[in-house]
């Protein structure tokens, strides 16, 4: 591949999947006019189609193999980067944008246009060659989902959403349905429709019907109008415009590209609804100030932020939406008549989610206008939580109904029910799955082998959305009866129940295969890109550790090299910390301060021990150090000593941070040793 192809790849990646799209629905829209703008705007000398066409292996069974090989070479260099076949996919969208009746082709003749674009001959590339391009689209969608919206929210339809006669070309067509002018018009369209409706957002089918009733299609592009007339492709258009409606926050325009969108998420904790913000951008500042006294403070090293200065979630703020603007950032939540909460692994509490998660528990709140649709969905598909909770809970928005815990064990039944019910709930589809993949499990040494698991901690297998439950799932070439129920229901399939022998294993479904290995134990050689230790000069070790380079490493003291050192033998102290604590700190007597975080519970644990409740505590070991363990719950601090000595916070660490923590928790204990810590903190704070 030459520099011109890479230049096109870089330009397309920056334009459509750059950081400026964080939190925004992203269409990979390219037509002839956009291609011309790219050539002038990015200084690209060679036309896109000619650049791609030079690397096709025409006359072979795999004409795109050179492009696929280049993508794999780039992936080895940058595993998180945008897949390096964007120029080819852009050409496939250009071909879709040309699908209108003309003198030479019918509107449905896609492959002739694609072949003519790349080769100049409409018969060089046929439908029999196109399957690799379809796979590339699914790889792109999976990559976007793996980035959690940091490079734009995926607008590609799931394979199951495409009509059978468009199962390959439908991905490219979906990106050619809404032009830039169409997307600019959408807020006006949504505002006009919302003024006459009681439930928002409207599902895609209802939006399309309203567009036709009001004659608004005349304001939209030809590709949109053509898709509107196609019965088989209309559901894809409905889902696409429905997703845009769900992301619209009620303002006069969609959040402009280049302005980061922070999403407001509802949190349920200790019987109270509150706001947190989720920032999908790769840049995560510690604090953000917005207009009218709204402040975001980052929660640990996560992408979530605590929000102050906003009215609490209520029937009004949930039903009408909320938005605040800042410098290069918009904080918003669109209006919605249904709120779905699920357990959030990062926050450790119930939090709003974009869609139902099969097999997991949910809390579902519905406004009066959506109550009937929610009840119909639960009656058809829910395993539990069908009856409304009639208890008068203070945190439930006034007039809204409550269902809990709502569980959907059968994914196939859930998807069918969501498609049949015309209401806001139809937007709560489970996350799209584009390929057979492994999920969870207890991994060993991911740096050596990313698919090496401890025996008994095997992963789950997630089936693609195209799965109908009729094809057999083969493990090492055999169908296993223990897995049939989960396969038929479309749920993640647990492999731990099979009690597989150690070794390499294969899982196959509908022509796709994934591999993994299990072992009883593994000896892992430590591998470090950067080494920290004590540099030695003239036989004397430095007083403080530092990062070592090639010059200082050969003579430095590293790892367990403690030659000539004498250390007192001290036993480790083990303490149990609460998982549900809002904050856990350890204030050492030498002035150091640590934040203790609960380790995540592995997915395979619940699968193997379904009747075991989640533990309330986690262990923390303290080796040769003394101090106080502090826990904050419901705004109150409690503390207990761990081999405490006389506090000497001036000796090391960060005395100011230590003092602030101790003073904020000064009511944690009445013991005299803790009083000495508080006194030392007050002296530092003077």
XYZ file of C-alpha atoms in Angstrom:
686
model
C 0.000 0.000 0.000
C 1.238 3.506 -0.722
C 0.945 6.855 1.014
C -2.155 7.930 -0.923
C -4.248 5.050 0.457
C -3.077 5.770 3.995
C -3.812 9.476 3.481
C -7.403 8.620 2.555
C -7.653 6.269 5.553
C -6.406 8.974 7.934
C -8.722 11.621 6.472
C -11.822 9.416 6.694
C -10.915 8.281 10.208
C -10.506 11.862 11.398
C -13.652 13.144 9.678
C -16.080 10.390 10.713
C -14.515 8.702 13.765
C -12.433 11.448 15.373
C -12.732 12.579 18.969
C -15.131 15.336 17.945
C -17.839 12.667 17.483
C -17.712 11.441 21.102
C -21.250 10.740 22.284
C -22.824 11.579 18.897
C -24.654 9.199 16.524
C -22.226 8.855 13.596
C -23.154 8.229 9.956
C -20.378 7.255 7.549
C -22.005 9.285 4.747
C -19.962 9.728 1.558
C -21.270 10.694 -1.883
C -19.594 12.232 -4.933
C -19.842 15.766 -3.528
C -18.381 14.739 -0.154
C -15.524 12.959 -1.935
C -14.707 16.171 -3.808
C -14.769 18.183 -0.567
C -12.344 15.702 1.005
C -9.888 15.974 -1.870
C -9.765 19.759 -1.592
C -10.045 20.020 2.196
C -7.389 17.400 3.019
C -5.146 18.031 0.019
C -5.606 14.525 -1.457
C -4.265 14.346 -4.986
C -5.707 11.011 -6.102
C -9.482 10.365 -6.380
C -10.779 7.892 -3.802
C -12.091 5.242 -6.201
C -8.903 5.249 -8.299
C -6.780 4.939 -5.157
C -8.744 1.914 -3.907
C -9.037 0.326 -7.338
C -5.249 0.139 -7.756
C -5.028 -2.401 -4.922
C -7.761 -4.776 -6.055
C -6.715 -8.243 -7.213
C -9.124 -8.495 -10.119
C -9.707 -11.846 -11.725
C -9.178 -13.721 -8.441
C -11.662 -15.237 -5.980
C -10.591 -12.690 -3.325
C -10.196 -9.282 -5.008
C -10.016 -7.413 -1.665
C -7.352 -9.617 -0.044
C -4.576 -6.973 -0.340
C -6.745 -4.481 1.562
C -7.532 -7.063 4.250
C -3.832 -7.923 4.631
C -3.003 -4.229 5.026
C -5.689 -3.889 7.697
C -4.145 -6.738 9.727
C -0.665 -5.234 9.450
C -1.991 -1.906 10.773
C -3.905 -3.651 13.532
C -0.714 -5.229 14.857
C 0.716 -1.717 15.175
C -2.405 -0.148 16.729
C -5.020 -2.557 18.103
C -7.364 0.250 19.201
C -7.170 2.268 15.989
C -9.911 2.597 13.378
C -9.901 -0.518 11.141
C -7.808 0.321 8.074
C -10.333 -0.419 5.334
C -12.301 2.846 5.455
C -11.471 3.870 1.834
C -13.077 0.683 0.498
C -16.154 1.116 2.714
C -16.436 4.756 1.635
C -16.570 3.569 -1.971
C -19.334 1.134 -1.048
C -21.370 4.052 0.382
C -20.789 6.137 -2.764
C -22.187 3.236 -4.796
C -25.237 3.129 -2.507
C -25.773 6.882 -2.928
C -25.976 6.354 -6.714
C -28.819 3.806 -6.487
C -31.480 5.608 -8.536
C -33.124 4.697 -11.807
C -31.045 5.818 -14.787
C -30.555 4.820 -18.413
C -28.223 1.938 -17.590
C -29.368 0.503 -14.229
C -32.422 -0.053 -12.081
C -32.474 1.570 -8.655
C -31.708 -1.800 -7.022
C -28.604 -2.568 -9.139
C -25.961 -2.015 -6.466
C -23.124 -4.336 -7.506
C -22.975 -2.973 -11.066
C -22.488 0.548 -9.682
C -19.895 -0.622 -7.140
C -17.923 -2.487 -9.813
C -18.115 0.408 -12.280
C -16.934 2.852 -9.610
C -13.813 0.822 -8.731
C -12.912 -0.837 -12.049
C -14.703 1.063 -14.816
C -16.468 -2.184 -15.743
C -19.868 -3.015 -14.236
C -19.211 -6.782 -14.470
C -15.742 -7.097 -12.897
C -17.016 -7.259 -9.306
C -20.204 -9.199 -8.622
C -22.282 -10.138 -5.608
C -20.190 -13.301 -5.181
C -17.174 -11.111 -4.341
C -18.940 -8.816 -1.855
C -19.043 -10.932 1.318
C -15.627 -9.680 2.607
C -16.923 -6.091 2.358
C -19.971 -7.064 4.415
C -17.676 -8.559 7.067
C -15.631 -5.335 7.123
C -18.794 -3.369 7.945
C -19.499 -5.684 10.872
C -15.901 -5.370 12.101
C -16.261 -1.564 11.973
C -19.500 -1.742 13.971
C -17.952 -4.044 16.583
C -14.978 -1.685 16.897
C -17.274 1.314 17.443
C -19.199 -0.531 20.145
C -15.932 -1.551 21.837
C -14.940 2.136 22.074
C -18.109 2.848 24.097
C -19.015 5.893 22.042
C -15.645 7.647 22.340
C -15.434 7.693 18.512
C -19.138 8.164 17.840
C -22.250 6.115 18.540
C -22.717 3.374 15.950
C -25.594 3.812 13.470
C -24.973 0.566 11.556
C -27.979 -1.774 11.735
C -27.597 -5.161 13.369
C -27.496 -8.039 10.839
C -30.923 -9.235 11.996
C -32.423 -5.832 11.089
C -31.566 -6.153 7.402
C -33.962 -7.757 4.896
C -32.701 -11.078 3.581
C -32.131 -9.702 0.074
C -29.976 -6.861 1.504
C -28.023 -8.888 4.080
C -24.683 -7.781 2.572
C -25.252 -4.416 0.887
C -27.639 -3.121 3.591
C -24.791 -1.848 5.778
C -23.564 0.526 3.056
C -27.114 1.530 2.173
C -27.921 2.399 5.786
C -25.151 5.015 5.799
C -26.442 6.653 2.609
C -30.017 7.280 3.838
C -29.529 10.563 5.730
C -27.401 13.312 4.244
C -25.846 16.126 6.258
C -28.745 18.393 5.272
C -31.200 15.741 6.493
C -29.554 15.579 9.900
C -29.656 19.389 10.188
C -33.403 19.276 9.491
C -34.166 16.584 12.085
C -34.492 18.899 15.137
C -37.169 20.951 13.335
C -38.944 17.733 12.431
C -38.760 16.365 15.968
C -39.929 19.640 17.525
C -42.940 19.792 15.209
C -43.947 16.213 16.034
C -43.305 16.468 19.761
C -45.627 19.458 20.114
C -48.539 17.206 19.102
C -47.561 14.082 21.051
C -47.674 13.041 24.691
C -44.996 10.342 24.602
C -41.426 11.039 23.561
C -39.321 9.839 21.916
C -41.612 8.339 19.319
C -40.490 5.001 17.856
C -39.129 4.990 14.326
C -42.255 3.516 12.689
C -44.437 6.219 14.261
C -41.998 8.929 13.146
C -42.072 7.731 9.542
C -45.874 7.572 9.571
C -46.085 11.136 10.899
C -43.591 12.349 8.270
C -45.826 10.927 5.529
C -49.071 12.216 7.062
C -47.648 15.747 7.307
C -45.882 15.650 3.938
C -42.497 16.419 5.517
C -40.593 13.982 3.275
C -40.367 16.723 0.649
C -37.791 18.469 2.885
C -35.526 15.390 2.968
C -33.061 13.909 0.485
C -33.906 11.641 -2.438
C -32.224 8.646 -0.773
C -34.435 9.102 2.291
C -37.583 9.359 0.156
C -36.638 6.274 -1.864
C -36.024 4.209 1.286
C -39.352 5.429 2.670
C -41.123 3.748 -0.254
C -39.373 0.371 0.167
C -41.317 -1.986 2.410
C -38.329 -4.292 2.945
C -35.808 -1.542 3.774
C -38.180 0.769 5.621
C -37.535 -0.893 9.050
C -33.825 0.026 8.799
C -34.748 3.651 8.109
C -37.210 3.569 11.013
C -34.564 2.308 13.443
C -32.040 4.879 12.235
C -34.330 7.883 12.640
C -35.672 6.452 15.910
C -32.143 6.383 17.341
C -31.631 10.021 16.356
C -34.917 10.922 18.074
C -33.766 9.154 21.243
C -30.528 11.194 21.219
C -32.247 14.562 20.589
C -32.254 16.663 23.746
C -34.970 19.114 22.720
C -32.705 21.922 21.490
C -32.963 23.672 18.130
C -30.127 21.593 16.715
C -28.429 18.289 17.322
C -25.336 18.787 19.466
C -22.904 20.238 16.886
C -20.025 18.051 15.753
C -16.902 19.014 17.648
C -18.831 19.826 20.825
C -18.495 17.002 23.324
C -21.781 15.638 24.628
C -21.860 14.543 28.266
C -24.873 12.355 28.916
C -26.914 12.760 32.074
C -27.555 9.367 33.666
C -30.017 8.698 36.482
C -28.515 6.999 39.548
C -30.545 5.194 42.233
C -28.601 4.911 45.486
C -29.788 4.596 49.086
C -33.417 5.282 48.141
C -32.679 8.498 46.246
C -32.551 9.450 42.567
C -29.661 11.680 41.521
C -27.686 12.634 38.424
C -24.306 11.453 37.225
C -22.744 12.425 33.907
C -21.014 10.053 31.496
C -18.334 11.556 29.278
C -17.462 9.283 26.351
C -14.520 11.407 25.227
C -11.008 9.958 25.507
C -10.047 13.143 27.405
C -11.301 12.994 30.995
C -10.685 16.220 32.994
C -11.021 16.023 36.769
C -13.601 18.798 36.986
C -15.864 20.769 34.630
C -17.811 23.965 35.362
C -20.922 24.805 33.305
C -23.379 27.674 33.289
C -25.720 28.445 36.219
C -23.486 26.865 38.851
C -23.533 23.308 37.458
C -20.308 21.470 38.355
C -19.049 18.024 37.300
C -16.486 16.214 39.463
C -14.892 13.040 38.172
C -15.548 9.832 40.109
C -12.179 8.108 40.525
C -10.571 7.137 37.218
C -13.901 6.322 35.549
C -15.772 8.131 32.761
C -18.517 9.115 35.243
C -18.884 12.497 36.973
C -20.837 13.560 40.031
C -23.225 16.418 39.158
C -24.180 19.317 41.425
C -26.354 22.320 40.656
C -29.173 20.562 38.763
C -32.740 19.909 39.930
C -33.114 16.281 41.023
C -34.649 13.740 38.601
C -38.427 14.121 38.724
C -41.467 13.628 36.531
C -40.825 17.075 35.010
C -37.068 16.794 34.350
C -37.408 13.230 33.016
C -40.441 13.974 30.866
C -39.259 17.294 29.390
C -35.515 16.702 29.160
C -32.700 18.830 30.529
C -29.678 20.594 28.992
C -26.788 22.794 30.155
C -24.078 24.281 27.938
C -20.420 24.880 28.679
C -17.221 25.700 26.845
C -17.050 23.036 24.125
C -19.378 20.716 26.055
C -23.126 20.085 26.288
C -24.606 18.237 29.266
C -28.035 16.859 28.441
C -30.630 14.129 28.747
C -33.407 13.848 26.146
C -37.030 13.716 27.217
C -38.313 10.187 27.742
C -41.405 8.609 29.218
C -39.611 5.375 30.216
C -36.604 5.041 32.520
C -34.729 1.731 32.750
C -32.118 1.160 35.468
C -29.630 -1.714 35.727
C -26.699 -2.473 38.019
C -23.671 -0.503 36.856
C -20.319 -2.259 37.370
C -18.416 1.030 37.676
C -20.790 2.929 39.976
C -21.759 -0.150 41.962
C -25.422 1.003 42.125
C -28.506 1.125 39.882
C -28.014 3.482 36.920
C -29.818 4.355 33.692
C -29.116 2.174 30.671
C -29.776 2.536 26.934
C -31.340 -0.905 26.484
C -32.447 -4.064 28.250
C -29.755 -6.611 29.130
C -31.067 -10.188 28.816
C -30.586 -12.244 31.954
C -30.002 -9.210 34.223
C -32.341 -7.483 36.680
C -33.827 -4.061 35.847
C -35.873 -1.372 37.542
C -38.423 0.062 35.074
C -40.217 3.390 35.635
C -42.972 4.526 33.246
C -44.818 7.812 32.848
C -48.620 7.567 32.572
C -48.461 7.940 28.763
C -46.130 4.936 28.433
C -47.579 2.716 31.175
C -49.714 0.620 28.803
C -46.809 -0.084 26.416
C -44.533 -1.092 29.290
C -47.161 -3.451 30.700
C -47.696 -5.064 27.275
C -43.961 -5.642 26.898
C -43.602 -7.187 30.344
C -46.643 -9.421 29.880
C -45.202 -10.787 26.638
C -41.512 -11.160 27.420
C -40.559 -10.657 31.085
C -39.673 -13.585 33.335
C -40.237 -11.529 36.499
C -41.433 -8.051 37.463
C -44.653 -8.075 35.444
C -46.801 -6.700 38.260
C -46.406 -3.044 39.157
C -45.047 -2.268 42.618
C -47.842 -0.456 44.428
C -45.722 0.557 47.418
C -45.491 4.295 47.993
C -41.763 4.864 47.569
C -40.604 8.456 47.993
C -38.068 8.318 45.154
C -40.535 7.247 42.425
C -41.477 10.272 40.232
C -45.011 11.479 40.890
C -47.556 9.628 38.765
C -45.033 7.128 37.378
C -45.392 3.344 37.770
C -42.634 1.045 39.045
C -41.698 -2.537 38.110
C -38.851 -4.443 39.812
C -36.963 -6.670 39.442
C -37.646 -7.048 35.718
C -35.724 -9.901 34.070
C -35.842 -11.086 30.448
C -34.403 -14.601 30.196
C -35.309 -15.151 26.530
C -33.569 -12.703 24.172
C -35.450 -13.936 21.096
C -38.842 -13.328 22.745
C -37.694 -9.909 24.008
C -36.554 -8.723 20.574
C -39.788 -9.888 18.957
C -41.926 -8.147 21.589
C -39.965 -4.879 21.217
C -40.515 -4.951 17.444
C -44.256 -5.545 17.770
C -45.059 -2.918 20.402
C -45.316 0.609 19.049
C -44.106 2.791 21.884
C -41.057 4.282 23.528
C -40.052 0.815 24.764
C -39.292 -0.214 21.172
C -36.089 1.880 21.405
C -34.757 -0.203 24.315
C -33.295 -2.968 22.148
C -30.503 -5.097 23.701
C -27.007 -4.050 22.563
C -26.284 -5.164 18.994
C -24.004 -8.195 18.541
C -22.278 -8.415 15.179
C -20.155 -11.527 15.603
C -19.598 -14.637 17.689
C -17.426 -13.661 20.649
C -16.285 -14.617 24.142
C -17.319 -12.619 27.205
C -16.264 -12.727 30.845
C -14.364 -15.653 32.319
C -11.246 -15.700 34.463
C -8.315 -14.793 32.218
C -4.726 -15.718 32.977
C -1.797 -13.715 31.600
C -3.670 -11.679 28.935
C -0.340 -10.214 27.799
C 0.843 -13.687 26.769
C -2.447 -15.104 25.487
C -5.641 -12.999 25.572
C -7.765 -16.176 25.406
C -6.160 -18.218 28.180
C -8.548 -19.001 31.067
C -8.370 -20.808 34.380
C -10.083 -24.189 34.191
C -13.525 -23.779 35.756
C -13.532 -20.074 34.887
C -14.338 -20.489 31.193
C -16.049 -17.539 29.425
C -19.570 -17.149 28.087
C -20.216 -17.311 24.341
C -22.275 -14.420 22.955
C -24.186 -15.294 19.783
C -24.539 -12.792 16.909
C -27.891 -11.161 16.269
C -28.335 -13.286 13.151
C -28.653 -16.374 15.387
C -32.138 -17.866 15.262
C -31.526 -20.588 17.849
C -31.904 -23.317 15.209
C -28.228 -23.856 14.354
C -26.279 -26.099 16.743
C -23.553 -24.603 18.925
C -20.537 -26.902 18.652
C -17.861 -27.134 21.334
C -14.810 -29.025 20.070
C -16.922 -30.242 17.158
C -19.755 -31.645 19.285
C -23.197 -30.344 20.202
C -23.700 -30.307 23.982
C -27.184 -30.772 25.377
C -26.350 -28.624 28.445
C -26.194 -25.527 26.225
C -29.339 -25.927 24.113
C -31.639 -23.945 26.397
C -29.398 -20.868 26.419
C -28.824 -21.094 22.634
C -32.557 -21.306 21.931
C -33.209 -18.283 24.166
C -30.429 -16.218 22.566
C -28.695 -15.655 25.917
C -24.928 -15.666 26.557
C -23.984 -19.345 26.764
C -21.927 -20.369 29.850
C -19.110 -22.800 29.047
C -18.094 -23.422 32.675
C -20.965 -25.911 33.084
C -19.254 -28.284 30.634
C -16.271 -28.957 32.955
C -13.868 -29.040 29.991
C -10.462 -30.652 30.299
C -7.391 -28.378 30.200
C -6.193 -27.582 26.681
C -7.285 -25.744 23.553
C -10.976 -25.602 22.635
C -13.038 -24.322 19.707
C -16.591 -22.996 19.674
C -18.455 -22.889 16.346
C -21.825 -21.476 15.374
C -23.311 -20.859 11.920
C -19.902 -20.989 10.204
C -18.100 -18.704 12.689
C -15.457 -20.046 15.087
C -13.678 -18.705 18.178
C -10.895 -20.452 20.087
C -9.648 -20.367 23.673
C -7.484 -22.418 26.026
C -7.814 -23.523 29.654
C -5.190 -24.528 32.205
C -5.190 -25.564 35.854
C -2.326 -23.191 36.618
C 0.070 -20.931 34.775
C 3.551 -19.688 35.542
C 3.759 -16.148 34.236
C 7.078 -14.450 33.671
C 6.791 -10.770 34.665
C 7.249 -8.433 31.753
C 7.816 -4.728 32.335
C 8.234 -1.999 29.762
C 9.428 0.393 32.479
C 11.540 -0.613 35.459
C 11.547 1.227 38.766
C 14.354 0.823 41.290
C 17.249 2.448 43.155
C 20.106 3.690 40.997
C 23.624 2.907 42.288
C 26.513 5.381 41.897
C 30.005 4.642 43.244
C 28.587 1.684 45.179
C 25.953 3.777 46.978
C 22.224 3.379 46.282
C 20.073 6.480 45.852
C 17.742 7.442 48.679
C 14.594 7.486 46.497
C 13.394 5.158 43.718
C 13.199 6.306 40.097
C 12.558 4.996 36.581
C 15.719 3.316 35.320
C 17.150 3.596 31.832
C 19.613 1.411 29.911
C 22.563 3.243 31.478
C 21.556 2.859 35.141
C 19.691 -0.472 34.980
C 22.699 -2.917 35.018
C 23.970 -1.758 38.435
C 20.668 -0.685 40.013
C 18.794 -2.388 42.837
C 15.463 -3.687 41.480
C 12.738 -6.132 42.420
C 13.648 -8.387 45.334
C 17.340 -7.477 45.262
C 17.826 -6.392 48.879
C 21.455 -7.401 49.358
C 22.801 -6.357 52.720
C 19.466 -5.013 53.916
C 18.034 -5.867 57.309
C 14.301 -5.624 57.795
C 12.129 -6.353 60.834
C 9.858 -9.333 60.474
C 6.300 -7.981 60.571
C 3.168 -9.993 59.932
C 0.609 -8.648 57.489
C -2.635 -7.306 58.950
C -5.816 -8.233 57.049
C -8.954 -6.110 57.336
C -12.440 -6.530 55.848
C -13.808 -3.456 54.039
C -17.418 -2.866 53.033
C -18.212 -3.027 49.310
C -21.181 -0.681 49.678
C -19.120 2.098 51.275
C -19.091 5.359 49.334
C -15.379 5.786 50.045
C -12.659 3.720 51.765
C -9.374 5.405 52.798
C -6.277 4.314 54.681
C -4.431 7.081 56.542
C -0.962 5.803 57.445
C 0.884 7.133 60.469
C 3.738 8.390 58.237
C 1.507 10.783 56.275
C 0.669 8.594 53.277
C -2.952 8.266 52.125
C -4.508 5.542 49.956
C -7.936 5.095 48.397
C -9.015 1.424 48.552
C -11.234 0.158 45.747
C -13.309 -3.010 45.840
C -12.113 -5.639 43.348
C -14.631 -6.576 40.676
C -16.518 -9.813 41.147
C -15.695 -12.110 38.182
C -18.552 -13.013 35.844
C -17.863 -16.737 36.175
C -18.476 -16.566 39.955
C -22.202 -15.943 39.661
C -22.482 -18.495 36.856
C -20.960 -21.239 38.963
C -22.502 -20.217 42.286
C -25.936 -18.840 41.346
C -27.332 -19.249 44.880
C -24.482 -17.403 46.598
C -25.292 -13.765 47.389
C -22.765 -11.129 46.409
C -20.263 -10.649 49.285
C -20.656 -7.512 51.347
C -16.942 -7.104 52.068
C -13.533 -7.371 50.448
C -10.113 -8.022 51.952
C -7.277 -5.501 52.307
C -3.793 -6.527 53.478
C -1.357 -4.141 55.199
C 2.318 -5.164 55.272
C 4.609 -3.444 57.759
C 2.573 -0.266 57.968
C 0.218 1.174 60.571
C -2.608 3.691 60.487
C -6.380 4.042 60.431
C -8.883 2.477 58.015
C -11.726 4.940 57.253
C -15.090 4.133 55.614
C -17.771 6.651 54.587
C -21.379 5.444 54.281
C -24.456 7.671 53.972
C -22.345 10.736 54.706
C -20.892 9.372 57.986
C -17.331 8.213 58.609
C -16.334 5.210 60.714
C -12.756 4.200 61.453
C -10.769 1.421 63.042
C -7.049 1.131 63.852
C -4.600 -1.086 61.955
C -1.420 -1.364 64.069
C -1.340 2.449 64.522
C 1.781 4.227 65.652
C 2.489 7.811 66.578
C 1.374 10.003 63.654
C 4.306 11.744 61.942
C 2.759 13.131 58.778
C 5.633 15.496 57.969
C 8.027 12.658 57.225
C 6.752 11.516 53.801
C 3.739 11.355 51.478
C 1.375 14.269 50.841
C 0.745 15.885 54.247
C -1.924 18.295 52.987
C -4.067 15.544 51.438
C -3.565 13.398 54.543
C -4.651 16.237 56.824
C -7.759 17.037 54.756
C -8.836 13.392 54.831
C -8.286 13.014 58.570
C -10.120 16.248 59.413
C -13.099 15.382 57.213
C -13.348 12.062 59.111
C -12.538 13.403 62.586
C -15.834 11.998 63.991
C -14.894 8.473 62.838
C -13.851 7.259 66.298
C -13.582 8.334 69.933
C -10.417 6.334 70.632
C -7.406 8.291 71.964
C -5.125 7.054 69.185
C -7.484 8.559 66.603
C -7.594 11.817 68.549
C -3.801 11.998 68.136
C -4.240 11.717 64.350
C -6.842 14.490 64.346
C -4.577 16.726 66.442
C -1.649 16.125 64.067
C -3.894 17.005 61.120
C -5.032 20.242 62.788
C -1.425 21.283 63.367
C -0.676 20.705 59.677
C -3.790 22.634 58.656
C -2.817 25.785 60.539
